[in-house]
PDB file of C-alpha atoms in Angstrom:
ATOM      1  CA  UNK A1434      40.742  19.510  26.364  1.00 66.00           C
ATOM      2  CA  UNK A1435      41.447  16.719  23.857  1.00 71.00           C
ATOM      3  CA  UNK A1436      40.181  14.120  26.385  1.00 76.00           C
ATOM      4  CA  UNK A1437      36.914  16.049  26.858  1.00 73.00           C
ATOM      5  CA  UNK A1438      36.370  16.216  23.010  1.00 74.00           C
ATOM      6  CA  UNK A1439      37.119  12.448  22.825  1.00 75.00           C
ATOM      7  CA  UNK A1440      34.562  11.631  25.539  1.00 75.00           C
ATOM      8  CA  UNK A1441      31.999  13.923  23.857  1.00 76.00           C
ATOM      9  CA  UNK A1442      32.510  12.267  20.459  1.00 79.00           C
ATOM     10  CA  UNK A1443      32.215   8.799  22.057  1.00 74.00           C
ATOM     11  CA  UNK A1444      28.986   9.854  23.823  1.00 75.00           C
ATOM     12  CA  UNK A1445      27.520  11.229  20.614  1.00 77.00           C
ATOM     13  CA  UNK A1446      28.436   8.092  18.740  1.00 76.00           C
ATOM     14  CA  UNK A1447      26.838   5.884  21.288  1.00 80.00           C
ATOM     15  CA  UNK A1448      23.783   8.101  21.245  1.00 76.00           C
ATOM     16  CA  UNK A1449      23.615   7.972  17.481  1.00 73.00           C
ATOM     17  CA  UNK A1450      23.955   4.178  17.261  1.00 71.00           C
ATOM     18  CA  UNK A1451      21.493   3.811  20.077  1.00 70.00           C
ATOM     19  CA  UNK A1452      18.877   5.779  18.130  1.00 67.00           C
ATOM     20  CA  UNK A1453      19.737   3.879  14.986  1.00 65.00           C
ATOM     21  CA  UNK A1454      19.173   0.549  16.756  1.00 71.00           C
ATOM     22  CA  UNK A1455      15.873   1.651  18.191  1.00 65.00           C
ATOM     23  CA  UNK A1456      14.679   2.799  14.764  1.00 63.00           C
ATOM     24  CA  UNK A1457      15.779  -0.358  13.009  1.00 64.00           C
ATOM     25  CA  UNK A1458      14.981  -3.048  15.498  1.00 70.00           C
ATOM     26  CA  UNK A1459      12.060  -2.045  17.861  1.00 67.00           C
ATOM     27  CA  UNK A1460       8.279  -1.393  17.503  1.00 67.00           C
ATOM     28  CA  UNK A1461       9.045   2.278  18.308  1.00 59.00           C
ATOM     29  CA  UNK A1462      11.272   2.326  15.191  1.00 61.00           C
ATOM     30  CA  UNK A1463       8.386   0.975  13.187  1.00 66.00           C
ATOM     31  CA  UNK A1464       6.236   3.875  14.368  1.00 67.00           C
ATOM     32  CA  UNK A1465       8.950   6.319  13.446  1.00 63.00           C
ATOM     33  CA  UNK A1466       9.259   4.748   9.925  1.00 61.00           C
ATOM     34  CA  UNK A1467       5.453   4.930   9.489  1.00 60.00           C
ATOM     35  CA  UNK A1468       5.465   8.522  10.534  1.00 66.00           C
ATOM     36  CA  UNK A1469       8.191   9.474   8.106  1.00 62.00           C
ATOM     37  CA  UNK A1470       6.433   7.640   5.263  1.00 56.00           C
ATOM     38  CA  UNK A1471       3.271   9.530   6.044  1.00 59.00           C
ATOM     39  CA  UNK A1472       5.167  12.780   6.115  1.00 60.00           C
ATOM     40  CA  UNK A1473       6.686  12.288   2.640  1.00 60.00           C
ATOM     41  CA  UNK A1474       3.706  10.540   0.975  1.00 62.00           C
ATOM     42  CA  UNK A1475       2.676  12.270  -2.205  1.00 65.00           C
ATOM     43  CA  UNK A1476      -0.521  12.160  -4.233  1.00 76.00           C
ATOM     44  CA  UNK A1477      -0.422   9.567  -7.014  1.00 80.00           C
ATOM     45  CA  UNK A1478      -0.948  10.699 -10.572  1.00 77.00           C
ATOM     46  CA  UNK A1479      -2.412   9.177 -13.688  1.00 79.00           C
ATOM     47  CA  UNK A1480       0.158   7.887 -16.218  1.00 77.00           C
ATOM     48  CA  UNK A1481       0.378   9.228 -19.778  1.00 80.00           C
ATOM     49  CA  UNK A1482      -2.196   7.491 -21.966  1.00 80.00           C
ATOM     50  CA  UNK A1483       0.633   6.254 -24.168  1.00 80.00           C
ATOM     51  CA  UNK A1484       2.005   4.275 -21.196  1.00 84.00           C
ATOM     52  CA  UNK A1485      -1.278   2.539 -20.336  1.00 88.00           C
ATOM     53  CA  UNK A1486      -1.047  -1.235 -20.158  1.00 93.00           C
ATOM     54  CA  UNK A1487      -3.916  -3.683 -20.354  1.00 92.00           C
ATOM     55  CA  UNK A1488      -4.291  -6.077 -17.383  1.00 92.00           C
ATOM     56  CA  UNK A1489      -4.613  -9.777 -18.374  1.00 90.00           C
ATOM     57  CA  UNK A1490      -5.951 -11.772 -15.404  1.00 88.00           C
ATOM     58  CA  UNK A1491      -5.338 -15.267 -16.963  1.00 85.00           C
ATOM     59  CA  UNK A1492      -4.453 -17.770 -14.264  1.00 85.00           C
ATOM     60  CA  UNK A1493      -4.453 -15.365 -11.427  1.00 92.00           C
ATOM     61  CA  UNK A1494      -5.943 -16.896  -8.335  1.00 93.00           C
ATOM     62  CA  UNK A1495      -7.117 -14.691  -5.471  1.00 96.00           C
ATOM     63  CA  UNK A1496      -9.366 -15.527  -2.605  1.00 97.00           C
ATOM     64  CA  UNK A1497     -11.577 -13.094  -0.637  1.00 96.00           C
ATOM     65  CA  UNK A1498     -11.598 -13.121   3.176  1.00 94.00           C
ATOM     66  CA  UNK A1499     -14.248 -15.932   3.178  1.00 94.00           C
ATOM     67  CA  UNK A1500     -12.047 -18.087   0.944  1.00 95.00           C
ATOM     68  CA  UNK A1501     -14.191 -17.534  -2.228  1.00 96.00           C
ATOM     69  CA  UNK A1502     -12.242 -17.367  -5.509  1.00 95.00           C
ATOM     70  CA  UNK A1503     -12.468 -13.974  -7.201  1.00 95.00           C
ATOM     71  CA  UNK A1504     -14.043 -14.061 -10.642  1.00 92.00           C
ATOM     72  CA  UNK A1505     -12.098 -11.429 -12.547  1.00 91.00           C
ATOM     73  CA  UNK A1506     -14.790 -11.125 -15.178  1.00 89.00           C
ATOM     74  CA  UNK A1507     -16.869  -9.412 -12.547  1.00 92.00           C
ATOM     75  CA  UNK A1508     -14.322  -6.482 -12.763  1.00 93.00           C
ATOM     76  CA  UNK A1509     -15.051  -5.765 -16.442  1.00 93.00           C
ATOM     77  CA  UNK A1510     -16.181  -2.181 -16.782  1.00 97.00           C
ATOM     78  CA  UNK A1511     -15.230  -1.182 -13.212  1.00 98.00           C
ATOM     79  CA  UNK A1512     -12.504   0.998 -11.794  1.00 98.00           C
ATOM     80  CA  UNK A1513     -10.248  -1.230  -9.687  1.00 98.00           C
ATOM     81  CA  UNK A1514      -7.564  -0.351  -7.114  1.00 98.00           C
ATOM     82  CA  UNK A1515      -5.186  -3.228  -6.337  1.00 98.00           C
ATOM     83  CA  UNK A1516      -2.762  -2.803  -3.498  1.00 98.00           C
ATOM     84  CA  UNK A1517      -0.158  -5.394  -2.521  1.00 98.00           C
ATOM     85  CA  UNK A1518       0.820  -4.939   1.108  1.00 98.00           C
ATOM     86  CA  UNK A1519       1.876  -6.573   4.377  1.00 98.00           C
ATOM     87  CA  UNK A1520       1.243  -5.902   8.094  1.00 97.00           C
ATOM     88  CA  UNK A1521       4.982  -5.686   8.771  1.00 94.00           C
ATOM     89  CA  UNK A1522       5.674  -3.127   6.064  1.00 94.00           C
ATOM     90  CA  UNK A1523       6.028   0.506   7.506  1.00 92.00           C
ATOM     91  CA  UNK A1524       5.180   2.227   4.133  1.00 92.00           C
ATOM     92  CA  UNK A1525       2.101  -0.114   3.772  1.00 97.00           C
ATOM     93  CA  UNK A1526       1.068   0.864   7.328  1.00 95.00           C
ATOM     94  CA  UNK A1527       1.609   4.531   6.534  1.00 93.00           C
ATOM     95  CA  UNK A1528      -0.713   4.656   3.603  1.00 96.00           C
ATOM     96  CA  UNK A1529      -3.553   2.611   5.201  1.00 97.00           C
ATOM     97  CA  UNK A1530      -5.331   5.528   6.880  1.00 96.00           C
ATOM     98  CA  UNK A1531      -5.598   7.432   3.540  1.00 97.00           C
ATOM     99  CA  UNK A1532      -6.895   4.264   1.845  1.00 98.00           C
ATOM    100  CA  UNK A1533      -9.453   3.781   4.582  1.00 99.00           C
ATOM    101  CA  UNK A1534     -10.804   7.313   4.064  1.00 98.00           C
ATOM    102  CA  UNK A1535     -10.891   6.815   0.279  1.00 99.00           C
ATOM    103  CA  UNK A1536     -12.583   3.482   0.714  1.00 99.00           C
ATOM    104  CA  UNK A1537     -15.241   4.803   3.033  1.00 99.00           C
ATOM    105  CA  UNK A1538     -16.274   7.332   0.322  1.00 99.00           C
ATOM    106  CA  UNK A1539     -15.763   5.225  -2.809  1.00 99.00           C
ATOM    107  CA  UNK A1540     -16.573   1.645  -1.705  1.00 98.00           C
ATOM    108  CA  UNK A1541     -19.770   1.644  -3.807  1.00 98.00           C
ATOM    109  CA  UNK A1542     -18.124   3.070  -6.902  1.00 98.00           C
ATOM    110  CA  UNK A1543     -14.651   1.416  -7.060  1.00 99.00           C
ATOM    111  CA  UNK A1544     -13.552  -2.176  -6.467  1.00 98.00           C
ATOM    112  CA  UNK A1545     -10.768  -2.179  -3.843  1.00 99.00           C
ATOM    113  CA  UNK A1546      -8.473  -5.231  -3.513  1.00 98.00           C
ATOM    114  CA  UNK A1547      -5.994  -5.230  -0.680  1.00 99.00           C
ATOM    115  CA  UNK A1548      -3.873  -8.275  -1.507  1.00 98.00           C
ATOM    116  CA  UNK A1549      -1.505  -9.981   0.939  1.00 97.00           C
ATOM    117  CA  UNK A1550       0.055 -13.414   1.326  1.00 94.00           C
ATOM    118  CA  UNK A1551       0.126 -13.198   5.186  1.00 97.00           C
ATOM    119  CA  UNK A1552      -1.745 -15.456   7.570  1.00 96.00           C
ATOM    120  CA  UNK A1553      -5.491 -14.497   7.903  1.00 96.00           C
ATOM    121  CA  UNK A1554      -5.446 -14.249  11.600  1.00 97.00           C
ATOM    122  CA  UNK A1555      -2.486 -11.945  11.624  1.00 97.00           C
ATOM    123  CA  UNK A1556      -4.249  -9.697   9.039  1.00 98.00           C
ATOM    124  CA  UNK A1557      -7.452  -9.744  11.123  1.00 97.00           C
ATOM    125  CA  UNK A1558      -5.620  -8.668  14.234  1.00 98.00           C
ATOM    126  CA  UNK A1559      -4.014  -5.811  12.275  1.00 97.00           C
ATOM    127  CA  UNK A1560      -7.369  -4.698  10.739  1.00 98.00           C
ATOM    128  CA  UNK A1561      -9.050  -4.779  14.182  1.00 98.00           C
ATOM    129  CA  UNK A1562      -6.162  -2.985  15.901  1.00 96.00           C
ATOM    130  CA  UNK A1563      -6.472  -0.002  13.558  1.00 95.00           C
ATOM    131  CA  UNK A1564     -10.288  -0.330  13.039  1.00 98.00           C
ATOM    132  CA  UNK A1565      -9.926  -0.903   9.216  1.00 98.00           C
ATOM    133  CA  UNK A1566     -12.688  -2.249   7.148  1.00 98.00           C
ATOM    134  CA  UNK A1567     -10.626  -2.515   3.963  1.00 98.00           C
ATOM    135  CA  UNK A1568     -11.423  -5.676   1.846  1.00 98.00           C
ATOM    136  CA  UNK A1569      -8.487  -8.076   2.166  1.00 98.00           C
ATOM    137  CA  UNK A1570      -7.730 -10.702  -0.484  1.00 98.00           C
ATOM    138  CA  UNK A1571      -5.215 -13.511  -0.411  1.00 97.00           C
ATOM    139  CA  UNK A1572      -3.120 -14.369  -3.413  1.00 92.00           C
ATOM    140  CA  UNK A1573      -2.883 -18.004  -4.308  1.00 90.00           C
ATOM    141  CA  UNK A1574      -0.986 -18.027  -7.615  1.00 86.00           C
ATOM    142  CA  UNK A1575       0.191 -16.391 -10.799  1.00 86.00           C
ATOM    143  CA  UNK A1576       0.311 -12.643 -10.296  1.00 92.00           C
ATOM    144  CA  UNK A1577      -0.118 -11.093 -13.750  1.00 94.00           C
ATOM    145  CA  UNK A1578       3.227  -9.823 -15.065  1.00 92.00           C
ATOM    146  CA  UNK A1579       1.954  -6.264 -15.423  1.00 94.00           C
ATOM    147  CA  UNK A1580       0.975  -6.278 -11.685  1.00 95.00           C
ATOM    148  CA  UNK A1581       4.166  -7.892 -10.412  1.00 93.00           C
ATOM    149  CA  UNK A1582       6.519  -5.879  -8.197  1.00 94.00           C
ATOM    150  CA  UNK A1583       9.445  -6.958  -6.025  1.00 92.00           C
ATOM    151  CA  UNK A1584       8.548  -4.243  -3.469  1.00 94.00           C
ATOM    152  CA  UNK A1585       5.573  -3.333  -1.378  1.00 97.00           C
ATOM    153  CA  UNK A1586       3.474  -1.391  -1.186  1.00 98.00           C
ATOM    154  CA  UNK A1587       2.666  -1.697  -4.838  1.00 98.00           C
ATOM    155  CA  UNK A1588      -0.624  -0.133  -5.968  1.00 98.00           C
ATOM    156  CA  UNK A1589      -2.310  -0.182  -9.343  1.00 97.00           C
ATOM    157  CA  UNK A1590      -5.386   1.711 -10.437  1.00 98.00           C
ATOM    158  CA  UNK A1591      -7.152   0.060 -13.407  1.00 97.00           C
ATOM    159  CA  UNK A1592      -9.713   1.995 -15.426  1.00 97.00           C
ATOM    160  CA  UNK A1593     -13.011   0.688 -16.771  1.00 97.00           C
ATOM    161  CA  UNK A1594     -11.301  -0.520 -19.988  1.00 95.00           C
ATOM    162  CA  UNK A1595      -8.881  -2.653 -18.023  1.00 95.00           C
ATOM    163  CA  UNK A1596      -5.914  -0.258 -18.444  1.00 96.00           C
ATOM    164  CA  UNK A1597      -3.387   0.348 -15.690  1.00 96.00           C
ATOM    165  CA  UNK A1598      -3.559   4.127 -15.305  1.00 96.00           C
ATOM    166  CA  UNK A1599      -1.662   4.490 -12.023  1.00 96.00           C
ATOM    167  CA  UNK A1600       1.375   2.496 -10.723  1.00 96.00           C
ATOM    168  CA  UNK A1601       2.762   3.502  -7.349  1.00 95.00           C
ATOM    169  CA  UNK A1602       5.573   1.586  -5.638  1.00 94.00           C
ATOM    170  CA  UNK A1603       5.791   3.428  -2.290  1.00 88.00           C
ATOM    171  CA  UNK A1604       3.513   4.953   0.234  1.00 92.00           C
ATOM    172  CA  UNK A1605       1.156   7.600  -1.170  1.00 94.00           C
ATOM    173  CA  UNK A1606      -1.595   9.914   0.035  1.00 94.00           C
ATOM    174  CA  UNK A1607      -4.582   8.117  -1.621  1.00 97.00           C
ATOM    175  CA  UNK A1608      -7.118  10.431  -0.071  1.00 96.00           C
ATOM    176  CA  UNK A1609      -5.712  13.616  -1.555  1.00 96.00           C
ATOM    177  CA  UNK A1610      -8.036  16.037  -3.308  1.00 96.00           C
ATOM    178  CA  UNK A1611      -5.877  15.659  -6.393  1.00 96.00           C
ATOM    179  CA  UNK A1612      -6.221  11.936  -6.567  1.00 97.00           C
ATOM    180  CA  UNK A1613      -9.923  12.140  -5.768  1.00 97.00           C
ATOM    181  CA  UNK A1614     -10.468  14.378  -8.819  1.00 97.00           C
ATOM    182  CA  UNK A1615      -8.505  11.874 -11.023  1.00 96.00           C
ATOM    183  CA  UNK A1616     -10.516   9.005  -9.606  1.00 98.00           C
ATOM    184  CA  UNK A1617     -13.775  10.853 -10.289  1.00 98.00           C
ATOM    185  CA  UNK A1618     -12.671  11.347 -13.914  1.00 97.00           C
ATOM    186  CA  UNK A1619     -12.149   7.613 -14.260  1.00 98.00           C
ATOM    187  CA  UNK A1620     -15.655   6.926 -12.983  1.00 98.00           C
ATOM    188  CA  UNK A1621     -17.402   9.055 -15.647  1.00 94.00           C
TER     189      UNK A1621
END
């Protein structure tokens, strides 16, 4: 009886660690992590007005996908969504479908900046694989302090006055009806 329990415990431990290894170290594990992130993603919310911080773009160098330097003065008076991400990041991958849906509906009203420091070819393969048309930018230097994060995804929504009104440091449902209402209020 004791030997049977011992074998069962050993088998369950092997199964547990096998599943853990698959989740942590294989592409299937990445898919599981993406799915879990999508499952728990919440709608982002506006910060309290007293917590708003003004963005100062001084010295920040960002290039668009054609290699043109971004002129941040062009963003004055516009609502801007800045998302720092990477192709290897499961939470970043998890929120991309909701961003694509939001982008499809708001691309003419909101400036979207999906910023990465990855190789352009790798990003293009990723965008093509998932049929994304999100505008990708490449950071060259000097992220503004108020937009700096040690983790990704990191997303900031900036109002027409240049204030950061949303800061989100994990996957979110950017296409939720709640966030759309808040975004519409920023566009008025």
